[in-house]
C-alpha cells in the first residue's frame, strides 16, 4: 500500500502532509485530520507499517466525519478498524495491484 499525497473522500480532496511533530501540543498523537482545511497530517519518521496504520486511522476519521457518525467511542472504533483493515491489506497484496 502506497500513501498518496492527496486522497479523495466523499468528494473532498485531502492533502496528506508528513511532519514532525504532528502538532505543537505535547501529546501522543501520530496523526490528525482537519476536515475544514482538507488536510491530514501524519508524523514523519515512524515505521512503515505503523505509518500505514496511522494513515488508515485518519482516513476512517475522515469517513466518519463525512457521514456524521460520531459516537462517544469513535476513537476506539477507528483504532480497531484501522488495525484490521491494515491486516487485510497486508494479507491480500494481490487484491491491491
JSON list of C-alpha atoms in Angstrom, two decimals:
[
{"chain": "A", "resi": 1, "resn": "UNK", "atom": "CA", "xyz": [0.00, 0.00, 0.00]},
{"chain": "A", "resi": 2, "resn": "UNK", "atom": "CA", "xyz": [1.33, 3.40, -1.00]},
{"chain": "A", "resi": 3, "resn": "UNK", "atom": "CA", "xyz": [0.21, 6.50, 0.87]},
{"chain": "A", "resi": 4, "resn": "UNK", "atom": "CA", "xyz": [-0.69, 9.17, -1.71]},
{"chain": "A", "resi": 5, "resn": "UNK", "atom": "CA", "xyz": [-0.01, 12.91, -1.49]},
{"chain": "A", "resi": 6, "resn": "UNK", "atom": "CA", "xyz": [-3.74, 13.53, -1.81]},
{"chain": "A", "resi": 7, "resn": "UNK", "atom": "CA", "xyz": [-6.82, 11.39, -1.24]},
{"chain": "A", "resi": 8, "resn": "UNK", "atom": "CA", "xyz": [-10.44, 12.00, -2.13]},
{"chain": "A", "resi": 9, "resn": "UNK", "atom": "CA", "xyz": [-13.04, 11.01, 0.45]},
{"chain": "A", "resi": 10, "resn": "UNK", "atom": "CA", "xyz": [-16.68, 11.57, -0.43]},
{"chain": "A", "resi": 11, "resn": "UNK", "atom": "CA", "xyz": [-15.90, 14.29, -2.94]},
{"chain": "A", "resi": 12, "resn": "UNK", "atom": "CA", "xyz": [-13.47, 16.14, -0.66]},
{"chain": "A", "resi": 13, "resn": "UNK", "atom": "CA", "xyz": [-9.77, 16.09, -1.58]},
{"chain": "A", "resi": 14, "resn": "UNK", "atom": "CA", "xyz": [-7.46, 15.96, 1.43]},
{"chain": "A", "resi": 15, "resn": "UNK", "atom": "CA", "xyz": [-3.78, 16.92, 1.19]},
{"chain": "A", "resi": 16, "resn": "UNK", "atom": "CA", "xyz": [-1.58, 14.49, 3.10]},
{"chain": "A", "resi": 17, "resn": "UNK", "atom": "CA", "xyz": [1.37, 16.04, 4.89]},
{"chain": "A", "resi": 18, "resn": "UNK", "atom": "CA", "xyz": [4.17, 14.35, 6.82]},
{"chain": "A", "resi": 19, "resn": "UNK", "atom": "CA", "xyz": [5.74, 16.39, 9.59]},
{"chain": "A", "resi": 20, "resn": "UNK", "atom": "CA", "xyz": [7.33, 16.08, 13.00]},
{"chain": "A", "resi": 21, "resn": "UNK", "atom": "CA", "xyz": [5.79, 16.81, 15.39]},
{"chain": "A", "resi": 22, "resn": "UNK", "atom": "CA", "xyz": [2.21, 16.49, 14.14]},
{"chain": "A", "resi": 23, "resn": "UNK", "atom": "CA", "xyz": [1.06, 19.34, 16.36]},
{"chain": "A", "resi": 24, "resn": "UNK", "atom": "CA", "xyz": [2.58, 21.83, 18.76]},
{"chain": "A", "resi": 25, "resn": "UNK", "atom": "CA", "xyz": [0.76, 20.37, 21.77]},
{"chain": "A", "resi": 26, "resn": "UNK", "atom": "CA", "xyz": [2.74, 17.73, 23.63]},
{"chain": "A", "resi": 27, "resn": "UNK", "atom": "CA", "xyz": [0.70, 14.56, 23.36]},
{"chain": "A", "resi": 28, "resn": "UNK", "atom": "CA", "xyz": [0.89, 11.12, 21.83]},
{"chain": "A", "resi": 29, "resn": "UNK", "atom": "CA", "xyz": [-0.86, 11.89, 18.53]},
{"chain": "A", "resi": 30, "resn": "UNK", "atom": "CA", "xyz": [0.74, 10.33, 15.49]},
{"chain": "A", "resi": 31, "resn": "UNK", "atom": "CA", "xyz": [-1.80, 11.75, 13.05]},
{"chain": "A", "resi": 32, "resn": "UNK", "atom": "CA", "xyz": [-4.55, 14.33, 12.78]},
{"chain": "A", "resi": 33, "resn": "UNK", "atom": "CA", "xyz": [-7.33, 15.09, 10.32]},
{"chain": "A", "resi": 34, "resn": "UNK", "atom": "CA", "xyz": [-8.53, 18.64, 9.68]},
{"chain": "A", "resi": 35, "resn": "UNK", "atom": "CA", "xyz": [-11.78, 18.36, 7.66]},
{"chain": "A", "resi": 36, "resn": "UNK", "atom": "CA", "xyz": [-12.24, 22.14, 7.43]},
{"chain": "A", "resi": 37, "resn": "UNK", "atom": "CA", "xyz": [-8.73, 22.58, 5.98]},
{"chain": "A", "resi": 38, "resn": "UNK", "atom": "CA", "xyz": [-8.97, 19.41, 3.87]},
{"chain": "A", "resi": 39, "resn": "UNK", "atom": "CA", "xyz": [-5.70, 18.22, 5.36]},
{"chain": "A", "resi": 40, "resn": "UNK", "atom": "CA", "xyz": [-4.37, 15.06, 7.00]},
{"chain": "A", "resi": 41, "resn": "UNK", "atom": "CA", "xyz": [-1.10, 15.25, 8.94]},
{"chain": "A", "resi": 42, "resn": "UNK", "atom": "CA", "xyz": [0.93, 12.16, 9.74]},
{"chain": "A", "resi": 43, "resn": "UNK", "atom": "CA", "xyz": [4.03, 12.04, 11.94]},
{"chain": "A", "resi": 44, "resn": "UNK", "atom": "CA", "xyz": [7.17, 11.57, 9.86]},
{"chain": "A", "resi": 45, "resn": "UNK", "atom": "CA", "xyz": [9.90, 9.13, 10.81]},
{"chain": "A", "resi": 46, "resn": "UNK", "atom": "CA", "xyz": [7.70, 6.28, 12.06]},
{"chain": "A", "resi": 47, "resn": "UNK", "atom": "CA", "xyz": [8.00, 2.67, 10.91]},
{"chain": "A", "resi": 48, "resn": "UNK", "atom": "CA", "xyz": [6.45, 1.75, 7.55]},
{"chain": "A", "resi": 49, "resn": "UNK", "atom": "CA", "xyz": [3.64, -0.45, 8.85]},
{"chain": "A", "resi": 50, "resn": "UNK", "atom": "CA", "xyz": [2.77, 1.90, 11.71]},
{"chain": "A", "resi": 51, "resn": "UNK", "atom": "CA", "xyz": [2.67, 4.85, 9.28]},
{"chain": "A", "resi": 52, "resn": "UNK", "atom": "CA", "xyz": [0.21, 2.91, 7.10]},
{"chain": "A", "resi": 53, "resn": "UNK", "atom": "CA", "xyz": [-1.90, 2.17, 10.18]},
{"chain": "A", "resi": 54, "resn": "UNK", "atom": "CA", "xyz": [-1.95, 5.88, 11.15]},
{"chain": "A", "resi": 55, "resn": "UNK", "atom": "CA", "xyz": [-2.96, 6.80, 7.59]},
{"chain": "A", "resi": 56, "resn": "UNK", "atom": "CA", "xyz": [-5.86, 4.32, 7.66]},
{"chain": "A", "resi": 57, "resn": "UNK", "atom": "CA", "xyz": [-6.83, 5.53, 11.14]},
{"chain": "A", "resi": 58, "resn": "UNK", "atom": "CA", "xyz": [-7.09, 9.15, 9.97]},
{"chain": "A", "resi": 59, "resn": "UNK", "atom": "CA", "xyz": [-8.84, 8.08, 6.77]},
{"chain": "A", "resi": 60, "resn": "UNK", "atom": "CA", "xyz": [-11.53, 6.37, 8.85]},
{"chain": "A", "resi": 61, "resn": "UNK", "atom": "CA", "xyz": [-11.94, 9.56, 10.92]},
{"chain": "A", "resi": 62, "resn": "UNK", "atom": "CA", "xyz": [-12.49, 11.48, 7.66]},
{"chain": "A", "resi": 63, "resn": "UNK", "atom": "CA", "xyz": [-15.12, 8.97, 6.53]},
{"chain": "A", "resi": 64, "resn": "UNK", "atom": "CA", "xyz": [-16.88, 9.01, 9.90]},
{"chain": "A", "resi": 65, "resn": "UNK", "atom": "CA", "xyz": [-16.90, 12.83, 9.87]},
{"chain": "A", "resi": 66, "resn": "UNK", "atom": "CA", "xyz": [-18.49, 12.95, 6.43]},
{"chain": "A", "resi": 67, "resn": "UNK", "atom": "CA", "xyz": [-21.30, 10.54, 7.28]},
{"chain": "A", "resi": 68, "resn": "UNK", "atom": "CA", "xyz": [-21.95, 12.24, 10.62]},
{"chain": "A", "resi": 69, "resn": "UNK", "atom": "CA", "xyz": [-21.01, 9.15, 12.62]},
{"chain": "A", "resi": 70, "resn": "UNK", "atom": "CA", "xyz": [-19.50, 10.49, 15.83]},
{"chain": "A", "resi": 71, "resn": "UNK", "atom": "CA", "xyz": [-20.23, 8.06, 18.66]},
{"chain": "A", "resi": 72, "resn": "UNK", "atom": "CA", "xyz": [-18.65, 8.56, 22.07]},
{"chain": "A", "resi": 73, "resn": "UNK", "atom": "CA", "xyz": [-16.37, 5.60, 21.41]},
{"chain": "A", "resi": 74, "resn": "UNK", "atom": "CA", "xyz": [-15.26, 6.76, 17.93]},
{"chain": "A", "resi": 75, "resn": "UNK", "atom": "CA", "xyz": [-11.54, 6.66, 18.75]},
{"chain": "A", "resi": 76, "resn": "UNK", "atom": "CA", "xyz": [-11.78, 3.07, 19.95]},
{"chain": "A", "resi": 77, "resn": "UNK", "atom": "CA", "xyz": [-13.81, 2.00, 16.90]},
{"chain": "A", "resi": 78, "resn": "UNK", "atom": "CA", "xyz": [-11.45, 3.75, 14.46]},
{"chain": "A", "resi": 79, "resn": "UNK", "atom": "CA", "xyz": [-8.38, 2.24, 16.14]},
{"chain": "A", "resi": 80, "resn": "UNK", "atom": "CA", "xyz": [-9.77, -1.30, 15.90]},
{"chain": "A", "resi": 81, "resn": "UNK", "atom": "CA", "xyz": [-10.98, -0.90, 12.31]},
{"chain": "A", "resi": 82, "resn": "UNK", "atom": "CA", "xyz": [-7.66, 0.60, 11.14]},
{"chain": "A", "resi": 83, "resn": "UNK", "atom": "CA", "xyz": [-5.68, -2.33, 12.60]},
{"chain": "A", "resi": 84, "resn": "UNK", "atom": "CA", "xyz": [-7.96, -4.89, 10.93]},
{"chain": "A", "resi": 85, "resn": "UNK", "atom": "CA", "xyz": [-8.02, -3.01, 7.61]},
{"chain": "A", "resi": 86, "resn": "UNK", "atom": "CA", "xyz": [-4.21, -2.89, 7.54]},
{"chain": "A", "resi": 87, "resn": "UNK", "atom": "CA", "xyz": [-4.12, -6.63, 8.27]},
{"chain": "A", "resi": 88, "resn": "UNK", "atom": "CA", "xyz": [-6.49, -7.36, 5.34]},
{"chain": "A", "resi": 89, "resn": "UNK", "atom": "CA", "xyz": [-4.38, -5.19, 3.01]},
{"chain": "A", "resi": 90, "resn": "UNK", "atom": "CA", "xyz": [-1.13, -6.89, 4.06]},
{"chain": "A", "resi": 91, "resn": "UNK", "atom": "CA", "xyz": [-2.60, -10.40, 3.99]},
{"chain": "A", "resi": 92, "resn": "UNK", "atom": "CA", "xyz": [-4.06, -9.93, 0.49]},
{"chain": "A", "resi": 93, "resn": "UNK", "atom": "CA", "xyz": [-1.47, -7.99, -1.54]},
{"chain": "A", "resi": 94, "resn": "UNK", "atom": "CA", "xyz": [-2.72, -9.22, -4.92]},
{"chain": "A", "resi": 95, "resn": "UNK", "atom": "CA", "xyz": [-6.06, -7.57, -4.27]},
{"chain": "A", "resi": 96, "resn": "UNK", "atom": "CA", "xyz": [-4.42, -4.10, -4.29]},
{"chain": "A", "resi": 97, "resn": "UNK", "atom": "CA", "xyz": [-2.42, -4.33, -7.52]}
]
